Short mmCIF file of C-alpha atoms in Angstrom, two decimals:
data_model
loop_
_atom_site.label_atom_id
_atom_site.label_comp_id
_atom_site.label_asym_id
_atom_site.label_seq_id
_atom_site.Cartn_x
_atom_site.Cartn_y
_atom_site.Cartn_z
CA UNK A 930 29.01 -22.07 -18.05
CA UNK A 931 32.11 -20.10 -17.14
CA UNK A 932 33.36 -18.01 -14.29
CA UNK A 933 34.42 -14.45 -15.04
CA UNK A 934 37.21 -12.37 -13.55
CA UNK A 935 34.72 -9.57 -12.85
CA UNK A 936 32.78 -11.75 -10.41
CA UNK A 937 33.65 -13.66 -7.27
CA UNK A 938 32.47 -17.23 -7.00
CA UNK A 939 30.20 -16.46 -4.06
CA UNK A 940 28.35 -13.47 -2.58
CA UNK A 941 26.23 -12.99 0.47
CA UNK A 942 23.64 -11.36 -1.82
CA UNK A 943 23.12 -10.94 -5.55
CA UNK A 944 20.76 -8.06 -6.31
CA UNK A 945 19.21 -7.83 -9.77
CA UNK A 946 18.32 -4.25 -10.67
CA UNK A 947 20.35 -1.12 -9.84
CA UNK A 948 17.43 1.29 -9.55
CA UNK A 949 16.39 2.88 -6.27
CA UNK A 950 15.16 -0.29 -4.54
CA UNK A 951 18.10 -2.49 -5.57
CA UNK A 952 20.76 0.19 -5.08
CA UNK A 953 19.41 1.09 -1.63
CA UNK A 954 19.37 -2.56 -0.59
CA UNK A 955 22.93 -3.01 -1.85
CA UNK A 956 24.07 0.10 0.01
CA UNK A 957 22.58 -1.00 3.33
CA UNK A 958 23.87 -4.55 3.08
CA UNK A 959 27.38 -3.56 1.97
CA UNK A 960 27.64 -0.87 4.63
CA UNK A 961 27.00 -3.53 7.25
CA UNK A 962 29.67 -5.87 5.95
CA UNK A 963 27.85 -8.09 3.45
CA UNK A 964 29.52 -9.12 0.22
CA UNK A 965 27.13 -7.83 -2.45
CA UNK A 966 26.91 -8.11 -6.23
CA UNK A 967 24.58 -5.51 -7.80
CA UNK A 968 23.83 -6.05 -11.51
CA UNK A 969 21.74 -4.28 -14.12
CA UNK A 970 21.36 -4.93 -17.84
CA UNK A 971 21.19 -1.19 -18.63
CA UNK A 972 23.92 1.40 -18.16
CA UNK A 973 24.28 4.15 -15.58
CA UNK A 974 22.42 7.43 -15.99
CA UNK A 975 19.48 5.76 -17.71
CA UNK A 976 16.11 7.40 -17.07
CA UNK A 977 12.93 5.45 -16.40
CA UNK A 978 9.22 6.10 -16.01
CA UNK A 979 8.82 7.82 -12.65
CA UNK A 980 6.84 10.40 -10.71
CA UNK A 981 10.15 11.47 -9.08
CA UNK A 982 8.49 12.68 -5.87
CA UNK A 983 10.14 11.78 -2.56
CA UNK A 984 7.85 11.85 0.45
CA UNK A 985 9.04 12.87 3.91
CA UNK A 986 10.03 9.35 4.96
CA UNK A 987 12.21 8.89 1.87
CA UNK A 988 14.01 12.20 2.42
CA UNK A 989 14.63 11.20 6.03
CA UNK A 990 16.19 7.91 4.91
CA UNK A 991 18.40 9.55 2.29
CA UNK A 992 19.59 12.01 4.91
CA UNK A 993 20.38 9.21 7.36
CA UNK A 994 22.26 7.26 4.71
CA UNK A 995 24.37 10.24 3.64
CA UNK A 996 22.86 10.24 0.14
CA UNK A 997 20.90 13.49 0.37
CA UNK A 998 23.98 15.73 -0.14
CA UNK A 999 24.44 14.15 -3.58
CA UNK A 1000 20.81 14.90 -4.42
CA UNK A 1001 21.27 18.53 -3.38
CA UNK A 1002 24.61 18.82 -5.18
CA UNK A 1003 22.83 17.89 -8.42
CA UNK A 1004 20.80 21.10 -7.95
CA UNK A 1005 17.61 19.25 -7.26
CA UNK A 1006 15.21 22.01 -6.24
CA UNK A 1007 13.92 22.06 -2.69
CA UNK A 1008 10.13 21.74 -2.57
CA UNK A 1009 8.69 23.80 0.27
CA UNK A 1010 5.02 23.85 -0.66
CA UNK A 1011 2.59 21.43 -2.26
CA UNK A 1012 -0.73 22.67 -3.62
CA UNK A 1013 -3.85 20.62 -4.28
CA UNK A 1014 -6.42 21.97 -6.74
CA UNK A 1015 -9.88 20.40 -6.52
CA UNK A 1016 -11.64 22.06 -9.40
CA UNK A 1017 -11.54 25.76 -8.48
CA UNK A 1018 -10.65 25.06 -4.82
CA UNK A 1019 -6.97 25.61 -4.04
CA UNK A 1020 -5.32 24.22 -0.88
CA UNK A 1021 -1.67 25.19 -0.39
CA UNK A 1022 0.26 23.26 2.24
CA UNK A 1023 3.71 24.30 3.49
CA UNK A 1024 6.32 21.57 3.95
CA UNK A 1025 7.17 21.97 7.63
CA UNK A 1026 10.86 21.28 8.40
CA UNK A 1027 11.61 18.40 10.76
CA UNK A 1028 14.85 16.65 11.81
CA UNK A 1029 16.50 15.36 8.62
CA UNK A 1030 13.82 16.87 6.38
CA UNK A 1031 14.18 20.57 5.65
CA UNK A 1032 12.26 20.22 2.37
CA UNK A 1033 11.04 17.62 -0.10
CA UNK A 1034 12.72 16.75 -3.42
CA UNK A 1035 11.84 15.16 -6.75
CA UNK A 1036 15.14 14.20 -8.43
CA UNK A 1037 15.40 12.75 -11.92
CA UNK A 1038 15.95 9.04 -11.66
CA UNK A 1039 19.42 9.30 -13.16
CA UNK A 1040 20.29 11.54 -10.20
CA UNK A 1041 18.65 9.45 -7.46
CA UNK A 1042 19.60 6.00 -8.72
CA UNK A 1043 23.19 6.96 -9.48
CA UNK A 1044 23.59 8.61 -6.07
CA UNK A 1045 22.49 5.39 -4.37
CA UNK A 1046 24.68 3.24 -6.64
CA UNK A 1047 27.71 5.45 -5.94
CA UNK A 1048 27.21 5.08 -2.20
CA UNK A 1049 26.72 1.33 -2.55
CA UNK A 1050 29.96 1.08 -4.52
CA UNK A 1051 31.77 3.20 -1.94
CA UNK A 1052 30.52 0.82 0.74
CA UNK A 1053 32.08 -2.13 -1.10
CA UNK A 1054 29.32 -3.50 -3.32
CA UNK A 1055 30.47 -4.91 -6.66
CA UNK A 1056 28.36 -2.95 -9.19
CA UNK A 1057 28.18 -4.30 -12.73
CA UNK A 1058 26.20 -2.79 -15.61
CA UNK A 1059 25.49 -4.57 -18.88
CA UNK A 1060 24.80 -7.78 -16.98
CA UNK A 1061 21.54 -9.64 -17.62
CA UNK A 1062 19.92 -12.01 -15.15
CA UNK A 1063 18.89 -15.28 -16.82
CA UNK A 1064 17.82 -17.70 -14.12
CA UNK A 1065 18.23 -18.80 -10.55
CA UNK A 1066 20.34 -21.77 -9.54
CA UNK A 1067 18.68 -24.19 -7.13
CA UNK A 1068 19.97 -27.11 -5.11
CA UNK A 1069 18.36 -30.56 -4.86
CA UNK A 1070 16.01 -29.27 -2.14
CA UNK A 1071 14.68 -26.45 -4.33
CA UNK A 1072 16.48 -23.67 -2.49
CA UNK A 1073 17.90 -20.83 -4.57
CA UNK A 1074 21.67 -20.87 -4.20
CA UNK A 1075 22.81 -18.49 -6.94
CA UNK A 1076 22.11 -16.92 -10.30
CA UNK A 1077 22.91 -17.46 -13.96
CA UNK A 1078 24.05 -14.15 -15.47
CA UNK A 1079 24.94 -13.08 -18.98
CA UNK A 1080 27.95 -10.80 -19.41
CA UNK A 1081 29.77 -9.93 -22.63
CA UNK A 1082 28.22 -12.89 -24.42
CA UNK A 1083 29.08 -15.41 -21.70
CA UNK A 1084 26.80 -17.31 -19.34
CA UNK A 1085 28.18 -17.09 -15.81
CA UNK A 1086 27.16 -19.03 -12.71
CA UNK A 1087 27.56 -17.16 -9.42
CA UNK A 1088 26.52 -18.58 -6.06
CA UNK A 1089 24.92 -16.55 -3.28
CA UNK A 1090 23.16 -16.94 0.04
CA UNK A 1091 20.23 -14.96 -1.38
CA UNK A 1092 19.16 -13.61 -4.78
CA UNK A 1093 17.09 -10.42 -4.58
CA UNK A 1094 14.89 -9.28 -7.44
CA UNK A 1095 14.73 -5.49 -7.67
CA UNK A 1096 14.03 -5.59 -11.38
CA UNK A 1097 10.69 -3.82 -11.58
CA UNK A 1098 7.05 -4.71 -12.04
CA UNK A 1099 7.87 -7.12 -14.90
CA UNK A 1100 10.48 -8.83 -12.75
CA UNK A 1101 12.31 -11.73 -14.37
CA UNK A 1102 13.41 -12.89 -10.94
CA UNK A 1103 9.77 -13.08 -9.84
CA UNK A 1104 8.96 -15.24 -12.87
CA UNK A 1105 11.91 -17.54 -12.34
CA UNK A 1106 11.03 -18.22 -8.68
CA UNK A 1107 7.31 -18.42 -9.55
CA UNK A 1108 6.34 -15.70 -7.09
CA UNK A 1109 2.56 -15.69 -7.02
CA UNK A 1110 0.45 -12.53 -7.09
CA UNK A 1111 -1.31 -12.27 -3.74
CA UNK A 1112 -3.36 -9.10 -4.27
CA UNK A 1113 -4.43 -7.39 -7.48
CA UNK A 1114 -5.89 -3.90 -7.76
CA UNK A 1115 -9.20 -3.33 -9.51
CA UNK A 1116 -8.34 -0.07 -11.26
CA UNK A 1117 -5.53 1.69 -13.08
CA UNK A 1118 -4.83 5.02 -14.66
CA UNK A 1119 -2.83 5.68 -17.81
CA UNK A 1120 -0.48 8.62 -18.08
CA UNK A 1121 1.11 11.05 -20.51
CA UNK A 1122 4.07 13.11 -19.28
CA UNK A 1123 7.04 15.17 -20.34
CA UNK A 1124 9.67 17.60 -19.08
CA UNK A 1125 9.16 21.33 -19.51
CA UNK A 1126 11.14 24.47 -18.78
CA UNK A 1127 9.69 27.92 -18.26
CA UNK A 1128 7.17 27.01 -15.56
CA UNK A 1129 6.91 28.91 -12.24
CA UNK A 1130 9.10 27.64 -9.40
CA UNK A 1131 6.24 27.24 -6.92
CA UNK A 1132 6.47 23.75 -5.43
CA UNK A 1133 4.40 20.80 -6.57
CA UNK A 1134 0.89 21.26 -7.92
CA UNK A 1135 -1.74 18.53 -8.21
CA UNK A 1136 -4.97 19.26 -10.12
CA UNK A 1137 -8.13 17.17 -10.07
CA UNK A 1138 -11.49 17.21 -11.78
CA UNK A 1139 -13.74 14.14 -12.08
CA UNK A 1140 -12.12 11.66 -14.44
CA UNK A 1141 -8.75 13.42 -14.63
CA UNK A 1142 -5.67 14.17 -12.54
CA UNK A 1143 -2.71 16.32 -13.58
CA UNK A 1144 0.50 17.34 -11.87
CA UNK A 1145 3.50 19.65 -12.11
CA UNK A 1146 6.60 18.48 -10.23
CA UNK A 1147 9.85 20.52 -10.11
CA UNK A 1148 12.94 18.43 -10.87
CA UNK A 1149 16.50 18.91 -12.09
CA UNK A 1150 17.89 21.15 -14.84
CA UNK A 1151 15.31 23.88 -14.29
CA UNK A 1152 12.60 21.56 -15.60
CA UNK A 1153 9.28 20.27 -14.33
CA UNK A 1154 7.80 16.82 -14.82
CA UNK A 1155 4.31 17.53 -16.16
CA UNK A 1156 1.77 14.69 -16.35
CA UNK A 1157 -1.86 13.94 -17.04
CA UNK A 1158 -3.44 10.80 -15.58
CA UNK A 1159 -6.57 9.53 -17.31
CA UNK A 1160 -8.52 6.36 -17.81
CA UNK A 1161 -6.99 3.68 -20.07
CA UNK A 1162 -9.94 4.16 -22.44
CA UNK A 1163 -9.33 7.88 -22.72
CA UNK A 1164 -5.61 7.25 -23.11
CA UNK A 1165 -6.28 5.00 -26.09
CA UNK A 1166 -8.57 7.54 -27.75
CA UNK A 1167 -6.74 10.77 -26.82
CA UNK A 1168 -3.62 10.33 -24.71
CA UNK A 1169 -1.53 8.19 -27.02
CA UNK A 1170 -2.04 10.77 -29.77
CA UNK A 1171 -0.42 13.54 -27.69
CA UNK A 1172 2.85 14.64 -29.30
CA UNK A 1173 3.41 18.27 -28.32
CA UNK A 1174 3.30 20.49 -25.29
CA UNK A 1175 0.09 21.98 -26.64
CA UNK A 1176 -1.46 18.50 -26.73
CA UNK A 1177 -0.63 17.92 -23.05
CA UNK A 1178 -1.79 21.44 -22.15
CA UNK A 1179 -5.29 20.53 -23.37
CA UNK A 1180 -5.69 18.13 -20.46
CA UNK A 1181 -4.48 20.79 -18.05
CA UNK A 1182 -6.97 23.32 -19.36
CA UNK A 1183 -9.74 20.91 -18.42
CA UNK A 1184 -8.36 20.63 -14.89
CA UNK A 1185 -7.06 24.17 -14.35
CA UNK A 1186 -7.18 26.79 -17.14
CA UNK A 1187 -4.42 28.92 -15.59
CA UNK A 1188 -2.00 26.01 -15.35
CA UNK A 1189 -3.06 24.87 -18.81
CA UNK A 1190 -2.00 28.23 -20.22
CA UNK A 1191 1.35 27.99 -18.42
CA UNK A 1192 2.02 24.49 -19.78
CA UNK A 1193 1.00 25.63 -23.26
CA UNK A 1194 3.56 28.45 -23.13
CA UNK A 1195 6.37 26.29 -21.65
CA UNK A 1196 9.10 24.54 -23.66
CA UNK A 1197 8.91 20.77 -23.98
CA UNK A 1198 12.30 19.01 -23.77
CA UNK A 1199 12.43 15.79 -25.71
CA UNK A 1200 9.29 13.78 -26.35
CA UNK A 1201 6.13 13.11 -24.40
CA UNK A 1202 6.02 9.63 -22.89
CA UNK A 1203 2.90 7.50 -22.56
CA UNK A 1204 2.23 4.83 -19.93
CA UNK A 1205 -0.83 2.75 -20.72
CA UNK A 1206 -1.26 1.70 -17.11
CA UNK A 1207 -0.97 -1.49 -15.10
CA UNK A 1208 -3.05 -2.66 -12.17
CA UNK A 1209 -1.26 -2.62 -8.86
CA UNK A 1210 -0.31 -5.84 -7.10
CA UNK A 1211 1.51 -7.41 -4.21
CA UNK A 1212 3.52 -10.56 -4.87
CA UNK A 1213 4.87 -13.22 -2.57
CA UNK A 1214 8.23 -11.59 -1.90
CA UNK A 1215 10.38 -14.14 -0.15
CA UNK A 1216 11.24 -17.80 -0.31
CA UNK A 1217 14.12 -20.18 0.28
CA UNK A 1218 17.14 -18.18 -0.88
CA UNK A 1219 15.27 -15.37 -2.66
CA UNK A 1220 13.39 -12.13 -2.08
CA UNK A 1221 11.75 -9.31 -4.05
CA UNK A 1222 11.87 -5.58 -3.31
CA UNK A 1223 10.51 -2.41 -4.90
CA UNK A 1224 8.09 -2.73 -7.82
CA UNK A 1225 9.14 -6.36 -8.26
CA UNK A 1226 7.21 -7.23 -5.11
CA UNK A 1227 4.75 -4.37 -4.64
CA UNK A 1228 3.41 -1.98 -7.24
CA UNK A 1229 0.53 0.46 -7.04
CA UNK A 1230 -0.92 3.04 -9.37
CA UNK A 1231 1.50 5.98 -9.75
CA UNK A 1232 -1.20 8.64 -9.34
CA UNK A 1233 -0.45 8.92 -5.60
CA UNK A 1234 3.30 9.30 -6.36
CA UNK A 1235 4.50 7.13 -3.49
CA UNK A 1236 6.40 4.35 -5.26
CA UNK A 1237 9.97 5.55 -4.62
CA UNK A 1238 9.27 6.22 -0.96
CA UNK A 1239 7.85 2.70 -0.52
CA UNK A 1240 10.85 1.21 -2.33
CA UNK A 1241 13.37 2.89 -0.01
CA UNK A 1242 11.40 1.93 3.08
CA UNK A 1243 11.15 -1.71 1.99
CA UNK A 1244 14.84 -1.84 1.05
CA UNK A 1245 15.70 -1.01 4.64
CA UNK A 1246 13.29 -3.57 6.08
CA UNK A 1247 14.59 -6.25 3.70
CA UNK A 1248 18.27 -5.52 4.32
CA UNK A 1249 17.77 -6.02 8.07
CA UNK A 1250 15.96 -9.32 7.40
CA UNK A 1251 18.74 -10.54 5.08
CA UNK A 1252 21.39 -9.74 7.66
CA UNK A 1253 19.44 -11.64 10.29
CA UNK A 1254 19.58 -14.57 7.86
CA UNK A 1255 16.56 -16.54 9.07
CA UNK A 1256 13.39 -17.72 7.40
CA UNK A 1257 11.38 -16.02 10.11
CA UNK A 1258 13.07 -12.67 9.38
CA UNK A 1259 12.26 -12.86 5.66
CA UNK A 1260 8.66 -13.80 6.41
CA UNK A 1261 8.43 -10.85 8.79
CA UNK A 1262 9.78 -8.56 6.04
CA UNK A 1263 6.79 -9.29 3.84
CA UNK A 1264 4.36 -9.24 6.77
CA UNK A 1265 5.57 -5.79 7.78
CA UNK A 1266 5.57 -4.49 4.20
CA UNK A 1267 2.02 -5.70 3.63
CA UNK A 1268 0.82 -4.24 6.92
CA UNK A 1269 2.35 -0.85 6.10
CA UNK A 1270 1.00 -0.73 2.55
CA UNK A 1271 -2.48 -2.29 2.94
CA UNK A 1272 -4.57 0.83 3.52
CA UNK A 1273 -2.46 2.97 1.18
CA UNK A 1274 -2.85 0.36 -1.55
CA UNK A 1275 -6.64 0.29 -1.16
CA UNK A 1276 -7.06 4.07 -1.13
CA UNK A 1277 -4.77 4.43 -4.15
CA UNK A 1278 -6.88 1.87 -6.00
CA UNK A 1279 -10.03 3.89 -5.25
CA UNK A 1280 -8.37 7.08 -6.48
CA UNK A 1281 -7.13 5.30 -9.62
CA UNK A 1282 -10.72 4.48 -10.55
CA UNK A 1283 -11.18 8.23 -11.32
CA UNK A 1284 -14.77 7.56 -10.26
CA UNK A 1285 -15.15 10.12 -7.47
CA UNK A 1286 -16.48 13.54 -6.80
CA UNK A 1287 -14.12 16.18 -5.44
CA UNK A 1288 -15.43 16.03 -1.85
CA UNK A 1289 -14.79 12.27 -1.73
CA UNK A 1290 -11.36 12.71 -3.30
CA UNK A 1291 -10.39 15.26 -0.63
CA UNK A 1292 -11.45 12.78 2.04
CA UNK A 1293 -9.31 10.06 0.45
CA UNK A 1294 -6.33 12.42 0.32
CA UNK A 1295 -6.77 13.18 4.02
CA UNK A 1296 -6.74 9.44 4.72
CA UNK A 1297 -3.56 9.07 2.66
CA UNK A 1298 -1.98 11.88 4.66
CA UNK A 1299 -2.84 10.05 7.89
CA UNK A 1300 -1.31 6.85 6.48
CA UNK A 1301 1.89 8.70 5.58
CA UNK A 1302 2.18 10.18 9.07
CA UNK A 1303 1.70 6.75 10.64
CA UNK A 1304 4.35 5.26 8.36
CA UNK A 1305 6.80 8.08 9.10
CA UNK A 1306 6.33 7.60 12.83
CA UNK A 1307 6.85 3.86 12.42
CA UNK A 1308 10.04 4.44 10.44
CA UNK A 1309 11.42 6.83 13.05
CA UNK A 1310 10.69 4.32 15.81
CA UNK A 1311 11.73 1.10 14.05
CA UNK A 1312 14.37 1.81 11.39
CA UNK A 1313 17.70 2.49 13.03
CA UNK A 1314 19.71 5.37 11.54
CA UNK A 1315 22.47 4.16 9.23
CA UNK A 1316 25.88 5.81 9.41
CA UNK A 1317 26.55 8.18 6.55
CA UNK A 1318 29.41 7.25 4.27
CA UNK A 1319 32.67 8.99 4.95
#
């Protein structure tokens, strides 16, 4: 294997995956003086499956890190109300401003991920696209001491104090370090979604009837992310056949006829995308010389739209643990992550069953709201504000 002029021989941290979890971790480490290599096999501006929604804690972090101005500059619409529809019952909730959070946002992933990568690069991280992770390098005691990467047809060995997998729910890093699954959800939803223009600019809307959830989320370019979440069985029989806006509107008509008519009249941009579902999990997310963050270590059903917010929170917890550079700190990272996500994970799994009546669903949503408030308070108390980039 060869060295490459694009890479140093050694880094404090190699991070695999330049999406929100990996880019945020790189930003926080580099801003505090660590020598960081951030790699991704894809190129910049690539989209990915996402609910886009940022919860209050995530917006607070992006504001603290100096990333939020980039999100706003991309004309990401401010979300000032969120409305829950339980059958014919409508509950509209205003987004109350608080320090650092004047509104919520749901940026396209090309906007969010690239904003975080740009800030990480400005902070000194070495960002390389078109680089594939192949394997970890271990010493004779079994500790991870670097990574084997593939770049421009060459295999390259790069050493590091820690290798961090931020490469998604199918994480190659997790496989290479044999990270065991410690908790597995019982249920999952499948999803069909697309991007539409011509819908009212009226905040986020979430519609529920037994067996079905749908949503309309305002995002960039005057478009809305429009999705229908259904059982995997129904997805196989109906969802995967959806090709047009009219096909997706049929699900909305079952949940809310008015919104179904609006979706049917809106313009679909590009194709509908189907996600057949995957059960949520938590993995062992640290070991000797390695760690996992984001969906690589913790994934839950997307119906509660909290994945990005969890990823940013965990990136900050992990970066502090890496800088402390002790086994105890890495162990505490996972302990804290698991403690913060335990109840949310369980409630999300119950919701993903789609086996509820609307009164029970409202109760579960109230419990999720309480969990979010507790997490936000914990973040305010325990995550120190990071200086915004100049």
